[in-house]
């Protein structure tokens, strides 16, 4: 299949490119290509690269963009199973980010990713989220005067998700 060959070539190029910015762009292209399909096991660098972009974003705008790019990876539940360790690491990072109460766009993107992980992730990932996401702190964030309707809805959905997780 031509598409798979193209992604394999892009992956090989990504392994040899020294610049992180170029790696991130290639990782985003590959992730977009696999949006509706499971990312192959050998492509773990895609997840690692996009997670590192979130972790190392130098500015607020670049963090928002990195989170939006990372969201591409969460729409296929099989990716959570295949790359459980990588997703556990990014989940821990996102939980920290949420409780820093960052800019609202960062918060919304992080909550969307965490909600998807909680709803469709494997049991280990769900257990981690249930343990790390303190409902009282989420409620505190939800009840802030600057919280808009979308943020409140995201937090309520995440709280329902956490309540449904049986550990």
CSV table of C-alpha atoms in Angstrom, one decimal, residues 8-166:
chain,number,residue,atom,x,y,z
A,8,UNK,CA,7.5,4.1,6.6
A,9,UNK,CA,9.8,6.4,4.6
A,10,UNK,CA,8.8,9.4,6.7
A,11,UNK,CA,9.5,7.4,9.9
A,12,UNK,CA,12.9,6.4,8.6
A,13,UNK,CA,13.7,10.1,7.8
A,14,UNK,CA,12.5,11.1,11.2
A,15,UNK,CA,15.0,8.7,12.8
A,16,UNK,CA,17.8,10.5,11.1
A,17,UNK,CA,16.8,14.1,11.3
A,18,UNK,CA,18.6,16.0,14.1
A,19,UNK,CA,16.3,19.0,14.5
A,20,UNK,CA,13.4,18.5,17.0
A,21,UNK,CA,11.2,20.9,15.1
A,22,UNK,CA,11.5,18.8,11.9
A,23,UNK,CA,10.9,15.6,13.9
A,24,UNK,CA,7.7,17.1,15.3
A,25,UNK,CA,6.4,18.1,11.9
A,26,UNK,CA,7.1,14.6,10.5
A,27,UNK,CA,5.5,13.0,13.6
A,28,UNK,CA,2.4,15.1,13.1
A,29,UNK,CA,2.1,14.1,9.4
A,30,UNK,CA,2.4,10.4,10.4
A,31,UNK,CA,0.0,10.7,13.3
A,32,UNK,CA,-2.5,12.5,11.0
A,33,UNK,CA,-2.1,9.6,8.5
A,34,UNK,CA,-2.9,7.1,11.2
A,35,UNK,CA,-5.8,9.1,12.7
A,36,UNK,CA,-8.3,6.4,12.0
A,37,UNK,CA,-5.9,3.4,12.3
A,38,UNK,CA,-3.7,2.0,14.9
A,39,UNK,CA,-0.2,3.3,14.9
A,40,UNK,CA,2.3,0.4,14.2
A,41,UNK,CA,4.3,-0.8,17.3
A,42,UNK,CA,7.6,0.3,15.8
A,43,UNK,CA,6.4,3.9,15.5
A,44,UNK,CA,6.6,4.7,19.3
A,45,UNK,CA,8.9,7.6,18.4
A,46,UNK,CA,5.8,9.4,17.0
A,47,UNK,CA,4.1,9.4,20.4
A,48,UNK,CA,7.3,10.2,22.2
A,49,UNK,CA,8.1,13.1,19.9
A,50,UNK,CA,4.6,14.7,20.2
A,51,UNK,CA,4.6,14.2,23.9
A,52,UNK,CA,8.0,15.9,24.2
A,53,UNK,CA,6.7,18.8,22.1
A,54,UNK,CA,4.0,19.3,24.8
A,55,UNK,CA,6.5,18.8,27.7
A,56,UNK,CA,9.2,21.2,26.2
A,57,UNK,CA,7.0,23.8,24.6
A,58,UNK,CA,8.7,27.2,25.3
A,59,UNK,CA,5.6,29.4,25.0
A,60,UNK,CA,1.9,29.2,25.8
A,61,UNK,CA,1.0,29.3,22.1
A,62,UNK,CA,3.4,26.5,21.3
A,63,UNK,CA,2.1,24.4,24.1
A,64,UNK,CA,-1.5,24.8,22.9
A,65,UNK,CA,-0.4,23.8,19.4
A,66,UNK,CA,1.5,20.8,20.7
A,67,UNK,CA,-1.5,19.7,22.7
A,68,UNK,CA,-3.7,20.0,19.7
A,69,UNK,CA,-1.2,17.9,17.6
A,70,UNK,CA,-1.0,15.3,20.4
A,71,UNK,CA,-4.8,15.0,20.4
A,72,UNK,CA,-4.5,13.3,17.0
A,73,UNK,CA,-3.1,10.2,18.8
A,74,UNK,CA,-6.0,9.7,21.2
A,75,UNK,CA,-8.9,9.0,18.8
A,76,UNK,CA,-7.9,5.4,18.3
A,77,UNK,CA,-8.3,3.4,21.6
A,78,UNK,CA,-5.9,0.7,20.4
A,79,UNK,CA,-3.1,3.2,20.5
A,80,UNK,CA,-3.5,3.4,24.3
A,81,UNK,CA,-3.0,-0.4,24.6
A,82,UNK,CA,-0.1,-0.5,22.3
A,83,UNK,CA,1.8,2.4,23.8
A,84,UNK,CA,0.6,2.2,27.4
A,85,UNK,CA,3.9,3.4,29.0
A,86,UNK,CA,4.1,6.4,26.7
A,87,UNK,CA,0.5,7.4,27.5
A,88,UNK,CA,1.0,6.9,31.2
A,89,UNK,CA,3.9,9.4,31.1
A,90,UNK,CA,1.9,12.0,29.2
A,91,UNK,CA,-1.1,11.5,31.5
A,92,UNK,CA,1.1,12.3,34.5
A,93,UNK,CA,2.4,15.4,32.8
A,94,UNK,CA,-1.1,16.5,31.8
A,95,UNK,CA,-2.4,16.0,35.4
A,96,UNK,CA,0.4,18.2,36.7
A,97,UNK,CA,-0.5,20.8,34.0
A,98,UNK,CA,-4.2,20.8,34.9
A,99,UNK,CA,-3.5,21.4,38.6
A,100,UNK,CA,-1.2,24.3,37.7
A,101,UNK,CA,-4.4,25.9,36.5
A,102,UNK,CA,-2.8,27.2,33.2
A,103,UNK,CA,-4.3,29.4,30.5
A,104,UNK,CA,-7.8,28.2,29.7
A,105,UNK,CA,-7.0,26.8,26.2
A,106,UNK,CA,-4.2,24.7,27.6
A,107,UNK,CA,-6.5,23.5,30.3
A,108,UNK,CA,-9.3,22.5,27.9
A,109,UNK,CA,-6.9,20.6,25.6
A,110,UNK,CA,-5.4,18.7,28.5
A,111,UNK,CA,-8.8,17.9,29.9
A,112,UNK,CA,-10.0,16.6,26.5
A,113,UNK,CA,-7.0,14.3,26.3
A,114,UNK,CA,-7.4,13.0,29.9
A,115,UNK,CA,-11.1,12.4,29.3
A,116,UNK,CA,-10.4,10.3,26.3
A,117,UNK,CA,-7.8,8.3,28.2
A,118,UNK,CA,-10.2,7.8,31.0
A,119,UNK,CA,-13.0,6.7,28.8
A,120,UNK,CA,-11.1,4.5,26.4
A,121,UNK,CA,-7.7,3.7,27.9
A,122,UNK,CA,-6.7,0.4,29.4
A,123,UNK,CA,-7.3,-0.4,33.0
A,124,UNK,CA,-3.8,0.6,34.1
A,125,UNK,CA,-4.2,4.0,32.6
A,126,UNK,CA,-7.6,4.5,34.0
A,127,UNK,CA,-6.4,3.5,37.5
A,128,UNK,CA,-3.6,6.0,37.2
A,129,UNK,CA,-6.0,8.8,36.3
A,130,UNK,CA,-8.5,7.9,39.0
A,131,UNK,CA,-5.6,8.0,41.6
A,132,UNK,CA,-4.0,11.2,40.3
A,133,UNK,CA,-6.9,13.4,39.4
A,134,UNK,CA,-8.3,14.7,42.7
A,135,UNK,CA,-12.0,15.4,42.2
A,136,UNK,CA,-12.0,18.2,44.8
A,137,UNK,CA,-9.3,20.1,42.8
A,138,UNK,CA,-11.1,19.6,39.5
A,139,UNK,CA,-14.3,20.9,41.2
A,140,UNK,CA,-12.3,23.9,42.4
A,141,UNK,CA,-11.1,24.7,38.9
A,142,UNK,CA,-14.6,24.2,37.5
A,143,UNK,CA,-16.1,26.7,40.0
A,144,UNK,CA,-13.6,29.5,39.3
A,145,UNK,CA,-15.3,32.7,38.1
A,146,UNK,CA,-13.3,32.6,34.8
A,147,UNK,CA,-14.4,29.1,33.9
A,148,UNK,CA,-16.6,29.1,30.8
A,149,UNK,CA,-19.4,26.6,29.9
A,150,UNK,CA,-17.1,24.4,27.8
A,151,UNK,CA,-14.6,24.1,30.6
A,152,UNK,CA,-17.3,23.3,33.2
A,153,UNK,CA,-18.7,20.7,30.8
A,154,UNK,CA,-15.3,19.1,30.2
A,155,UNK,CA,-14.6,18.8,34.0
A,156,UNK,CA,-18.1,17.4,34.6
A,157,UNK,CA,-17.5,14.8,31.9
A,158,UNK,CA,-14.1,13.9,33.4
A,159,UNK,CA,-15.6,13.6,36.9
A,160,UNK,CA,-18.3,11.2,35.6
A,161,UNK,CA,-15.6,9.2,33.8
A,162,UNK,CA,-13.6,9.0,37.0
A,163,UNK,CA,-16.6,7.9,39.0
A,164,UNK,CA,-17.3,5.1,36.4
A,165,UNK,CA,-13.8,3.7,36.7
A,166,UNK,CA,-13.8,0.6,38.9
